[in-house]
Short mmCIF file of C-alpha atoms in Angstrom, two decimals:
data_model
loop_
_atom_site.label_atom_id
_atom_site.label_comp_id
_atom_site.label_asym_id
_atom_site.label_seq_id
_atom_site.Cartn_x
_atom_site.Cartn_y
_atom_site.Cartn_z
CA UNK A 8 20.85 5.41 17.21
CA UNK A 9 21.48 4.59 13.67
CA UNK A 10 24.59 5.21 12.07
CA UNK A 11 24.34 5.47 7.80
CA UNK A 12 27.72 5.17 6.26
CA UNK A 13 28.04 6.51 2.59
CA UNK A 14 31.48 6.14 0.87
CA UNK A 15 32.60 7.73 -2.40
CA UNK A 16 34.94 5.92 -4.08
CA UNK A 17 37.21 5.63 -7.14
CA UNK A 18 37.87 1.74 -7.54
CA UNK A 19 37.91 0.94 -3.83
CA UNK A 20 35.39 -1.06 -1.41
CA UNK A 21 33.69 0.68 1.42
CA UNK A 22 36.12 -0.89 3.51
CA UNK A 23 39.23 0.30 1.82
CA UNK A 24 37.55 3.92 2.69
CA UNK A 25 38.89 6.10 5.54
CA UNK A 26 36.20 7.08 7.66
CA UNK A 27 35.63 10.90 8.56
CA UNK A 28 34.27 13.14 11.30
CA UNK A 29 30.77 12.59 11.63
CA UNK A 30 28.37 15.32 10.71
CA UNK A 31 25.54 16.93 13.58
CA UNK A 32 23.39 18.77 11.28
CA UNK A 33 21.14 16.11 8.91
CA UNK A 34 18.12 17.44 9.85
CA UNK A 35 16.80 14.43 10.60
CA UNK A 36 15.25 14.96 14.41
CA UNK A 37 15.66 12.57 17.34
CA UNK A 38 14.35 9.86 15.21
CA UNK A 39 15.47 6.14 15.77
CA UNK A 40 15.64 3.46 13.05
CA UNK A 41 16.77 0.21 13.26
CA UNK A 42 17.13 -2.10 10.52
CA UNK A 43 17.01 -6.05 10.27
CA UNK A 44 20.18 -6.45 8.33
CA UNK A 45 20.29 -10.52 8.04
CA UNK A 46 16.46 -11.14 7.72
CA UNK A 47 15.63 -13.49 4.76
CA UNK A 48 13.72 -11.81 1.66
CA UNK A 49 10.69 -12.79 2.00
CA UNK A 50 8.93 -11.88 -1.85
CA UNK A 51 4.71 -11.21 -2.11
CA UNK A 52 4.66 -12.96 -5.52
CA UNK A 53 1.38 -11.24 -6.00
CA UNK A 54 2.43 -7.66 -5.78
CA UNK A 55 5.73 -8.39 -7.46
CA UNK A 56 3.31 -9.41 -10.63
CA UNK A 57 1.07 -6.24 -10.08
CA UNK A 58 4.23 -4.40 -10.33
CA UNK A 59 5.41 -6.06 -13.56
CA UNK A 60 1.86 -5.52 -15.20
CA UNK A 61 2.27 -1.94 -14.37
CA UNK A 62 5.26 -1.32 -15.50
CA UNK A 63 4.59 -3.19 -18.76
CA UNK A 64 2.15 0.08 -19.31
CA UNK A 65 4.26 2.88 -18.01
CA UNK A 66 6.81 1.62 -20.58
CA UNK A 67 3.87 1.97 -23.43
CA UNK A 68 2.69 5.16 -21.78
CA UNK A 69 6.30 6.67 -22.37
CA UNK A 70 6.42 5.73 -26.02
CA UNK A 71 3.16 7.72 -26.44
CA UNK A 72 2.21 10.40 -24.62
CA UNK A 73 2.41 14.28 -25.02
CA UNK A 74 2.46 15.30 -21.38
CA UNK A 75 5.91 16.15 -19.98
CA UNK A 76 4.78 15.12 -16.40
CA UNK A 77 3.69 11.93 -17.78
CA UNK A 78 6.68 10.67 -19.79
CA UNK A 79 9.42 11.94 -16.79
CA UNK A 80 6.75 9.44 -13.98
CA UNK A 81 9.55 7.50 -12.53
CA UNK A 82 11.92 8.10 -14.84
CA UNK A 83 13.27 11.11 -14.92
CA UNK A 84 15.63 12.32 -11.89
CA UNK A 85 14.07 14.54 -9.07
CA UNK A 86 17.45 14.44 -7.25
CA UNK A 87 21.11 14.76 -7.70
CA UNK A 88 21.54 11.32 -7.48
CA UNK A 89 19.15 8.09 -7.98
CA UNK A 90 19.39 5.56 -5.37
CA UNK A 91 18.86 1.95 -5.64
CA UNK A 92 16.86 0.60 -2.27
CA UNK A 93 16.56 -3.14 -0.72
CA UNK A 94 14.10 -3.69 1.10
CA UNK A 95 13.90 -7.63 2.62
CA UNK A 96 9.98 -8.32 1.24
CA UNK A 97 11.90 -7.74 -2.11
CA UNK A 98 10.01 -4.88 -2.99
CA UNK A 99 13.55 -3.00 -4.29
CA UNK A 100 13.15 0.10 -6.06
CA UNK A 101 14.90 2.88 -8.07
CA UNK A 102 14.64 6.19 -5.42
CA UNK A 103 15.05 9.74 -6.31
CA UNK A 104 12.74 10.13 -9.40
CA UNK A 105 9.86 11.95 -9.99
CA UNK A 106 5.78 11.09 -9.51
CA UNK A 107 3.44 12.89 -11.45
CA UNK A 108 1.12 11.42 -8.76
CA UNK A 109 -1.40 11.17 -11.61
CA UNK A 110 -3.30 8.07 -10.58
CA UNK A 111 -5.25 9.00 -14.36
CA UNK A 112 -2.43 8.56 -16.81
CA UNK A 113 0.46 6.75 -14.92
CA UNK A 114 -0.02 3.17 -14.10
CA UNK A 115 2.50 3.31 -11.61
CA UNK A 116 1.58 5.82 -9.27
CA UNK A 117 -2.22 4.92 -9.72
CA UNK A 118 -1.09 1.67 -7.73
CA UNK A 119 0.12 3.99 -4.96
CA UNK A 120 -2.29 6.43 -4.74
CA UNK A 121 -5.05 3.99 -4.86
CA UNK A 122 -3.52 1.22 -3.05
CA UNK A 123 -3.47 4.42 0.09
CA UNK A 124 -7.05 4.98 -0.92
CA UNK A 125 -8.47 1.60 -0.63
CA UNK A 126 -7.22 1.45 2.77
CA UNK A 127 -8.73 4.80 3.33
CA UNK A 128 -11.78 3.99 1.49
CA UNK A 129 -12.59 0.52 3.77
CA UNK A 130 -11.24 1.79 7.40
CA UNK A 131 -13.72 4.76 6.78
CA UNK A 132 -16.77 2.48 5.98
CA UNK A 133 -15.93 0.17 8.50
CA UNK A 134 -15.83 3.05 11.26
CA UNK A 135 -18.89 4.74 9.89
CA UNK A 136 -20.84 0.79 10.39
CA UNK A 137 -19.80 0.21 13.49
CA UNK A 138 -20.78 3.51 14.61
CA UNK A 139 -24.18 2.98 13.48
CA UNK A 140 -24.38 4.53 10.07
CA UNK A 141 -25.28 3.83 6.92
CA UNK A 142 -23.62 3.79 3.60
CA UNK A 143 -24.92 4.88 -0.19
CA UNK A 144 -23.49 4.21 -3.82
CA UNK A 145 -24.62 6.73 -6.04
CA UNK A 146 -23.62 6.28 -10.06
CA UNK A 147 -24.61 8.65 -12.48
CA UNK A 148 -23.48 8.15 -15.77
CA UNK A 149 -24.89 10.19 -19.57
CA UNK A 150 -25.64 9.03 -23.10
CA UNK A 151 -22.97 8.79 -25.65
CA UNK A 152 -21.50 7.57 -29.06
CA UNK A 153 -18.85 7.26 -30.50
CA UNK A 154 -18.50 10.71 -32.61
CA UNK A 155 -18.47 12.22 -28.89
CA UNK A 156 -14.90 13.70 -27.38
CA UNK A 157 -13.73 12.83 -24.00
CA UNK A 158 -14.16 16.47 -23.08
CA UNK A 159 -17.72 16.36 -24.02
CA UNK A 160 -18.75 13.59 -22.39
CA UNK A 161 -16.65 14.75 -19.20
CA UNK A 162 -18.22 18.20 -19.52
CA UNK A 163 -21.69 16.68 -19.47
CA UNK A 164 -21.03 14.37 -16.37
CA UNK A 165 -19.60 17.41 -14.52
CA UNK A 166 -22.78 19.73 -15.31
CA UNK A 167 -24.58 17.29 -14.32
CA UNK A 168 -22.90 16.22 -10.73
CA UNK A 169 -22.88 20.22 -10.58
CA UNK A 170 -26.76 20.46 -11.14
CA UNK A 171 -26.70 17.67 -8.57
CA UNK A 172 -25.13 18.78 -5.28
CA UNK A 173 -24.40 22.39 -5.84
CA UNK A 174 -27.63 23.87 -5.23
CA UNK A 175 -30.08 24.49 -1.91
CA UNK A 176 -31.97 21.70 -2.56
CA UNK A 177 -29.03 19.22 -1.93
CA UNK A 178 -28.39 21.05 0.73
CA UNK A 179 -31.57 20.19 2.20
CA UNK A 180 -31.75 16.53 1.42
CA UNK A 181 -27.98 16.24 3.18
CA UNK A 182 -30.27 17.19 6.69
CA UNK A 183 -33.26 15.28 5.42
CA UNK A 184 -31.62 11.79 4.86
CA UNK A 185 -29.05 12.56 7.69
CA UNK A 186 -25.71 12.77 4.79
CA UNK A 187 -22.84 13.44 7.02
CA UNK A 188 -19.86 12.78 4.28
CA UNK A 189 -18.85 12.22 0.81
CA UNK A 190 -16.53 10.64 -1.12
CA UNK A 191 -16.89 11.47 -5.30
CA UNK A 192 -14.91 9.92 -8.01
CA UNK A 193 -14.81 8.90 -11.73
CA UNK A 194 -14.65 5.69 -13.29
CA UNK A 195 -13.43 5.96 -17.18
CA UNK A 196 -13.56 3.46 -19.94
CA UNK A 197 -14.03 3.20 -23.69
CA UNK A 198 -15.36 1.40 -26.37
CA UNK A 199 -15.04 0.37 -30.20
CA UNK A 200 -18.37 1.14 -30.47
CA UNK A 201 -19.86 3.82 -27.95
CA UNK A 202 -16.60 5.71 -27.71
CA UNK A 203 -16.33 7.51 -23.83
CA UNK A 204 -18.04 6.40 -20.90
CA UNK A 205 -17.68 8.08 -17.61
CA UNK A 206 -19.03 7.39 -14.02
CA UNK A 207 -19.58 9.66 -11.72
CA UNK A 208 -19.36 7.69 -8.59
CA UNK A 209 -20.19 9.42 -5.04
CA UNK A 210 -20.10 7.21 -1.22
CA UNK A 211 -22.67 8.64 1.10
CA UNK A 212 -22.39 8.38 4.62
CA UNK A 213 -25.57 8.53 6.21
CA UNK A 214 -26.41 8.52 10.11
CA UNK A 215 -29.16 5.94 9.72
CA UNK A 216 -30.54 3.61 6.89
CA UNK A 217 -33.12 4.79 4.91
CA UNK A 218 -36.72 3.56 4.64
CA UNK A 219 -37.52 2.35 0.73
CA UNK A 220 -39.45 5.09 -0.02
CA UNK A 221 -36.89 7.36 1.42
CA UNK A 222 -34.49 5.95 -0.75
CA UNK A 223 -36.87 5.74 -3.35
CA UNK A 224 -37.98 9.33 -3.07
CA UNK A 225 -33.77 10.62 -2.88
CA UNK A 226 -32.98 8.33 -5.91
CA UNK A 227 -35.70 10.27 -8.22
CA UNK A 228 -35.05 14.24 -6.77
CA UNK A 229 -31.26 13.44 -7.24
CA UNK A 230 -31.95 11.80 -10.77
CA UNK A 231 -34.18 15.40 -11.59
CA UNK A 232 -31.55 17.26 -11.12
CA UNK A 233 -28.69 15.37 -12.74
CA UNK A 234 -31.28 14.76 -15.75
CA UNK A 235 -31.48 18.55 -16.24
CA UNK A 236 -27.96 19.10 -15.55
CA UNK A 237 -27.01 16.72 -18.99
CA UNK A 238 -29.52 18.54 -20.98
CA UNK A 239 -27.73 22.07 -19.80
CA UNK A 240 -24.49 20.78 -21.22
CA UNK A 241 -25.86 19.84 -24.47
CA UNK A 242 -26.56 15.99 -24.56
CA UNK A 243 -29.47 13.86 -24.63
CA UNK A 244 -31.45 13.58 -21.55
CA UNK A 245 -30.85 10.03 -19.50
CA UNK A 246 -32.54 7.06 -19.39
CA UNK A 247 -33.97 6.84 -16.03
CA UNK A 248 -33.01 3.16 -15.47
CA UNK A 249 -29.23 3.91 -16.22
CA UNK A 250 -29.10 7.82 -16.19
CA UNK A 251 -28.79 7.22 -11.85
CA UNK A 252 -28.55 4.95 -9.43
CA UNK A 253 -28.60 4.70 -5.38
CA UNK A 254 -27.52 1.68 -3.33
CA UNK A 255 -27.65 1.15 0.22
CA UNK A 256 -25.46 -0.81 2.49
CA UNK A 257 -26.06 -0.77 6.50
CA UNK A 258 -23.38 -4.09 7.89
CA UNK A 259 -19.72 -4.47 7.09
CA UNK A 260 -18.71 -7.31 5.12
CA UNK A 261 -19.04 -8.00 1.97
CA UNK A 262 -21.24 -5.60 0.18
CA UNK A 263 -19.79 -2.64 1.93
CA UNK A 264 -15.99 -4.19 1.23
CA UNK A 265 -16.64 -4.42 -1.77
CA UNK A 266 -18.56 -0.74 -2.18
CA UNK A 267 -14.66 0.81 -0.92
CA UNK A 268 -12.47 -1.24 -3.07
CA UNK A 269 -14.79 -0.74 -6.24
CA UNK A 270 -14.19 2.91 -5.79
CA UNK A 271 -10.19 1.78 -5.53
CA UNK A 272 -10.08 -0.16 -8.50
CA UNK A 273 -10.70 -3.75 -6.97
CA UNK A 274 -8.75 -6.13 -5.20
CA UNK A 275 -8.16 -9.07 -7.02
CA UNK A 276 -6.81 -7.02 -10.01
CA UNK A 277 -4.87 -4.06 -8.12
CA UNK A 278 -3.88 -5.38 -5.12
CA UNK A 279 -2.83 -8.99 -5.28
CA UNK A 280 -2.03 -9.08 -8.62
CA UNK A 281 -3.89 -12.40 -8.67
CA UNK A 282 -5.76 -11.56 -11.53
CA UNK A 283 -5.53 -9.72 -14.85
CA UNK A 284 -8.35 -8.48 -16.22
CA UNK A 285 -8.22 -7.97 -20.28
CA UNK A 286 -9.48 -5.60 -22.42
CA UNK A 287 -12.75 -7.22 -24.12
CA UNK A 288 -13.69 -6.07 -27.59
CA UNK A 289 -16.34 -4.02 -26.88
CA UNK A 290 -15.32 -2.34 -23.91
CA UNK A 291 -11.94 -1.26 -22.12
CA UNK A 292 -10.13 0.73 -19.84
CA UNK A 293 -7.62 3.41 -20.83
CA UNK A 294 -4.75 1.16 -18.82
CA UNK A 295 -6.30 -2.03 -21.17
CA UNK A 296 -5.24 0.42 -23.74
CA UNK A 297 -1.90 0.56 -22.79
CA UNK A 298 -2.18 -3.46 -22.74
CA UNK A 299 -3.20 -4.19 -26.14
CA UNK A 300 -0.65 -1.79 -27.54
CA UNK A 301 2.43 -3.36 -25.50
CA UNK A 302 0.86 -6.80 -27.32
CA UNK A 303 1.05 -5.25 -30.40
CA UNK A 304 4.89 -3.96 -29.88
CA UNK A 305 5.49 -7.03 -28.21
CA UNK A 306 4.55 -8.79 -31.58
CA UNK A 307 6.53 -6.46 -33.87
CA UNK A 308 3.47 -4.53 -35.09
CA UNK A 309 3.02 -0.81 -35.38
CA UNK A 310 0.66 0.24 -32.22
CA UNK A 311 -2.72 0.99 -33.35
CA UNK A 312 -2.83 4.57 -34.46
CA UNK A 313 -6.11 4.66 -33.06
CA UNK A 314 -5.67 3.47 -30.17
CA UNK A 315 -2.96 5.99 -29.48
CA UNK A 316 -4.95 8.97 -30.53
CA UNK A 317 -7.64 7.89 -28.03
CA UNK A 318 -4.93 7.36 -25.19
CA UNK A 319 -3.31 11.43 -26.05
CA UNK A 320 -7.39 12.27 -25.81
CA UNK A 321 -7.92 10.51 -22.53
CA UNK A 322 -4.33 11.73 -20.87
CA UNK A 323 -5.38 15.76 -21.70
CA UNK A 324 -9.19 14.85 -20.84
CA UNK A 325 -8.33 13.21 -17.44
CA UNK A 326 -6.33 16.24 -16.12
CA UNK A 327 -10.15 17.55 -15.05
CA UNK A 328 -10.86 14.25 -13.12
CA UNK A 329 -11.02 14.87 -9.54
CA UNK A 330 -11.43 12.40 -6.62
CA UNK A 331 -12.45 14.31 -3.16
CA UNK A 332 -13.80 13.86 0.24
CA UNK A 333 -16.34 16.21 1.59
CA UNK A 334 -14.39 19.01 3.74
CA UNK A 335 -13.91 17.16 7.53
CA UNK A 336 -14.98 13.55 6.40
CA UNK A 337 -10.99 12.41 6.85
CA UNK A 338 -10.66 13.04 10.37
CA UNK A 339 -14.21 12.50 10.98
CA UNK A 340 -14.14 9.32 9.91
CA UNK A 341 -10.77 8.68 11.77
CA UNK A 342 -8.47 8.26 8.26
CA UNK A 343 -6.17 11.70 8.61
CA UNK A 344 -3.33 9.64 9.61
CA UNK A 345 -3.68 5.69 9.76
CA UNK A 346 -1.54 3.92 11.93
CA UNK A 347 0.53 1.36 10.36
CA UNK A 348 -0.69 -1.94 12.23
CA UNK A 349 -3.96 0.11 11.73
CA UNK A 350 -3.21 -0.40 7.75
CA UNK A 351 -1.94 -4.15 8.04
CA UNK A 352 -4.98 -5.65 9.69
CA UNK A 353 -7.20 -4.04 6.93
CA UNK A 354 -5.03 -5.07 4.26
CA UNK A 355 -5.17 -8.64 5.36
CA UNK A 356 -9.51 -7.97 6.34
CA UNK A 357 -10.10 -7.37 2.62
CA UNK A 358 -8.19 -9.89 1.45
CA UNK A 359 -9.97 -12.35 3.52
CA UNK A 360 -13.70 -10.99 2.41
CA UNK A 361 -12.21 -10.53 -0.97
CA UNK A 362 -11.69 -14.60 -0.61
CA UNK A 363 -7.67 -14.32 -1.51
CA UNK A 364 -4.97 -15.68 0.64
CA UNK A 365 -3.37 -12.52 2.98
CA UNK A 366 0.68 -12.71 1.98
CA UNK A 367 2.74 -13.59 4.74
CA UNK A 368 3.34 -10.08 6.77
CA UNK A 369 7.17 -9.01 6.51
CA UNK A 370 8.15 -5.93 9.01
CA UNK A 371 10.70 -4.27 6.89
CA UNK A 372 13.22 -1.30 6.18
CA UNK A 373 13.62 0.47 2.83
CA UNK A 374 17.53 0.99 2.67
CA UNK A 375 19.68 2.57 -0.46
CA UNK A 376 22.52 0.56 -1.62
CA UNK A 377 23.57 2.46 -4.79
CA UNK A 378 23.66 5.93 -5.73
CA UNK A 379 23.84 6.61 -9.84
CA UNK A 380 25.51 9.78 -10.74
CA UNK A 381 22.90 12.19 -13.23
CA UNK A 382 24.91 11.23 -16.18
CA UNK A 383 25.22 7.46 -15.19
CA UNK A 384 21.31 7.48 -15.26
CA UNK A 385 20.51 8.85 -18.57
CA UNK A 386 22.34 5.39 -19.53
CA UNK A 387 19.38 3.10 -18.10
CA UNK A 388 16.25 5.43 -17.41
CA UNK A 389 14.47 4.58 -20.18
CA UNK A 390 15.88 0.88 -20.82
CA UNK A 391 13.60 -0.67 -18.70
CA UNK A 392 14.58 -4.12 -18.94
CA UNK A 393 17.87 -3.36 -17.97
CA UNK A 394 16.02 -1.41 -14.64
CA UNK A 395 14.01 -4.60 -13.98
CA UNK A 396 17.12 -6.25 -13.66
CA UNK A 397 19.07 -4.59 -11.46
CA UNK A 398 16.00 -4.72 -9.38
CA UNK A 399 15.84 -8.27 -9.80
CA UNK A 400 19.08 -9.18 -8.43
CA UNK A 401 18.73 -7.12 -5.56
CA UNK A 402 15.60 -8.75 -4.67
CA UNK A 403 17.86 -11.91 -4.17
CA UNK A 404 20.17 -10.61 -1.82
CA UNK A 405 19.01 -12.04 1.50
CA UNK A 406 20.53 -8.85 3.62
CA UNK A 407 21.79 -5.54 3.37
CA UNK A 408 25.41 -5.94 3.01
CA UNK A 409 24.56 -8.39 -0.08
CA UNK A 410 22.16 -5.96 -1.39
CA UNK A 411 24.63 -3.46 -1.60
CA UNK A 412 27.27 -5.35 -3.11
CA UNK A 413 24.91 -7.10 -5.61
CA UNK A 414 23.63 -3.52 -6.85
CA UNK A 415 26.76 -1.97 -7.15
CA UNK A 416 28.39 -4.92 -8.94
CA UNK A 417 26.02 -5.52 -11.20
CA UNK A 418 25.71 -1.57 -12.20
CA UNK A 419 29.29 -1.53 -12.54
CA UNK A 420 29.07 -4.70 -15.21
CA UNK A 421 26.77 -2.72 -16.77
CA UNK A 422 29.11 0.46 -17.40
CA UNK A 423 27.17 2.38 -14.73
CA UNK A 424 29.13 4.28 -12.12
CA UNK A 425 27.50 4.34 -8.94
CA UNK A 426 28.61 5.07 -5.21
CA UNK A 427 28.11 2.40 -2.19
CA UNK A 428 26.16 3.84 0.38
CA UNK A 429 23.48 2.10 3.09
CA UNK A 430 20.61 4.63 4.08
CA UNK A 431 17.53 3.86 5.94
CA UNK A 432 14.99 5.52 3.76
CA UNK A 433 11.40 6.67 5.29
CA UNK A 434 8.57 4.75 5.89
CA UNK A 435 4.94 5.70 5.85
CA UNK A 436 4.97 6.89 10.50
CA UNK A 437 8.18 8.75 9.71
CA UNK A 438 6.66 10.72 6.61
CA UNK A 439 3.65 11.78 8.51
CA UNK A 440 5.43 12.70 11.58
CA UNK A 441 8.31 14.48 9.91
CA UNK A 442 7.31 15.34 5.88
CA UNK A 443 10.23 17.01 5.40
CA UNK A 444 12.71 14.15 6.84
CA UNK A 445 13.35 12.70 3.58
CA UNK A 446 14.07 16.12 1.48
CA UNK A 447 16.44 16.76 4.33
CA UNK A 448 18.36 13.61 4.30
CA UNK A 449 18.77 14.05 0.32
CA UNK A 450 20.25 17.42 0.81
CA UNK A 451 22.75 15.94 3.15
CA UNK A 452 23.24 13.31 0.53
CA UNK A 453 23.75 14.83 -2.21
CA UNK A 454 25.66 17.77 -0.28
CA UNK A 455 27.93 15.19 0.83
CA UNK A 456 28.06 12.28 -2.22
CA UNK A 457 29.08 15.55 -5.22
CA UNK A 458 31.27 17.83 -2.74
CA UNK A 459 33.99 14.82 -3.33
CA UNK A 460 34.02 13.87 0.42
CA UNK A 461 35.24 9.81 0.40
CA UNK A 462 33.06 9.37 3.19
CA UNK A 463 30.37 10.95 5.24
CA UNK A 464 28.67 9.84 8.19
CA UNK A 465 25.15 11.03 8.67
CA UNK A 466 23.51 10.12 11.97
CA UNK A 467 19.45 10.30 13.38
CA UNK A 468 20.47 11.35 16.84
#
């Protein structure tokens, strides 16, 4: 049984507090949690420069965009209070805010989402090998220029996926060629001189390779129908070298990793944080735009007022994109819930095909120091150095108790009141067991923290 002490106080140390009954009702279950409180931080250098890189763009993204949901992305409070968490891989973090979950316009929660659906993405196509199946890449992409708006060229790729798969002849070809689940998603970018391109990428999984002329014969009936799907929305017919194109993958390893984490973004770049791939001048995603205009406020120059108008296009565009799997593929495919070793050993598989060195695997427990009062927040929300830190220093502290006195001092030398407290926050088994545990345990919180109680014991059993 854990036991999470939170004490309000008024110039005092958790110590000094006098302890009161403890409280039966946190909603919590008959959960168990126990936490390492002495083990050493133990930093993945990698992710830790992912996460800079990503937050170097959700700072631009603020500055810029029109979408409400967008500029509030892990910034503005969801709670009563905002809680600052250790955790001893160093990954510490502000708690308490709220997620567009738009993996399209915020950097940020595009590394969660998609760091969950690479995972997804490569357990599935492992599963689906080693049962015997085979897997497909299909592209399809349209003509464009530069005088073209997002929404046009979005509106032509989603006629044409439309034309594709929503008609009896698709149906026909899923029994035919033995299709037993999809996976569709976009891949955006744009360019000085071509203006939007879009992908529509789709993962096929088959229950048996296909014969070249099979494949052959699939590639040109789907490639019919798209074709005549661009020309109903308007634009110029495709190219049938680039208009579509169908890849086939039957082993795991390499070409197959690499099919799942191309639909997640990559790993080198996204995952490790190993790499940092710039915006070229003739093409670029709309993240590299967020790049090159933190270089040019970085440098004291007005951002591009292009470049800005083309990222407020792209952010009200994107709001149509849609990544899906086919209805049953998930637990078909064994990836409705994914165990956490589960999770782990794939992590460290794709690193390993993906040629990178796995970081050093650190069992951990997210636990909240600090809790910032609303008004205490609006100080630092946006002031994002000042953020990065706080976060820093906790990073250092090599357990809990030093975590928590670390965050609170240095918020407190920064004129930010906050209230000691040491919570074991969720992880990923407990969320998908009990998806209401951590809503419950910030009622209590907050219940508890703004009634003025000087101390509250909340317990998990």
């Amino acid at each position: 049984m854990t036991t999470i002490a939170l004490a309000k106080t008024t110039g005092t140390t958790p110590a000094q507090t006098r302890t009161a009954q403890p409280r039966t009702t946190s909603g919590l279950g008959n959960t168990e949690i126990e936490v390492n409180t002495s083990k050493e931080p133990q930093v993945n250098e990698g992710s830790k420069v992912t996460r800079a890189r990503a937050w170097r763009r959700q700072n631009v993204m603020y500055k810029i965009t029109n979408s409400k949901a967008l500029a509030g992305c892990h910034r503005w409070r969801r709670d009563e209070a905002v809680a600052v968490s250790w955790s001893s891989n160093g990954a510490s973090q502000f708690e308490g805010l709220q997620n567009s979950h738009s993996r399209w316009g915020s950097p940020l929660a595009e590394l969660e989402v998609m760091g969950e659906r690479r995972i997804e993405l490569a357990i599935a196509t492992k599963n689906h090998l080693a049962a015997g199946g085979a897997l497909m890449m299909f592209v399809g992409t349209v003509r464009h220029n530069r005088s073209q708006s997002f929404a046009q060229v979005e509106a032509g790729i989603k006629t044409a996926y439309s034309s594709m798969v929503k008609t009896s002849q698709w149906k026909k070809e899923r029994a035919r060629y033995g299709v037993e689940h999809t996976y569709s998603d976009y891949e955006v970018t744009d360019s000085w001189a071509n203006g939007w391109h879009l992908h529509r990428n789709m993962l096929l999984f088959l229950d048996r390779p296909l014969s070249d002329d099979e494949l052959k014969a699939f590639e040109d009936s789907m490639f019919s129908r798209w074709s005549a799907g661009v020309v109903k929305a308007g634009m110029d017919a495709p190219l049938r070298e680039h208009g579509v194109k169908l890849d086939q993958v039957s082993t795991w390893g390499g070409d197959a990793a690499k099919m799942a984490t191309y639909l997640a973004k990559g790993m080198s770049q996204e995952l490790t944080g190993s790499a940092t791939k710039t915006a070229s001048k003739g093409s670029y995603t709309p993240f590299q735009m967020l790049d090159m205009l933190a270089d040019q406020s970085d440098a004291g120059e007005d951002m591009d007022a292009v470049l800005v108008a083309r990222w407020r296009e792209y952010e009200v565009g994107s709001k149509n994109l849609r990544s899906s799997w086919s209805r049953g593929a998930k637990r078909a495919l064994g990836i409705d819930y994914i165990d956490a070793d589960v999770r782990r050993e794939m992590e460290e598989e794709l690193y390993k095909l993906a040629g990178l060195e796995a970081p050093e695997r650190v069992e951990s427990t997210r636990v909240a120091v600090a809790l910032v009062k609303p008004d205490d927040w609006k100080l630092i929300q946006s002031d994002f150095a000042v953020r990065q830190y706080v976060l820093d220093c906790v990073d250092k502290a090599k357990d809990v108790a030093a975590a928590q006195r670390v965050a609170n001092e240095v918020l407190a030398s920064l004129g930010v009141d906050s209230t000691p407290c040491m919570i074991v926050m969720d992880d990923v088994d407990l969320d998908a067991v009990l998806p209401t545990h951590g809503d419950a345990t910030k009622r209590d919180l907050n219940a508890a923290v703004f009634a003025g109680n000087e101390q509250t014991i909340l317990r998990t059993h």
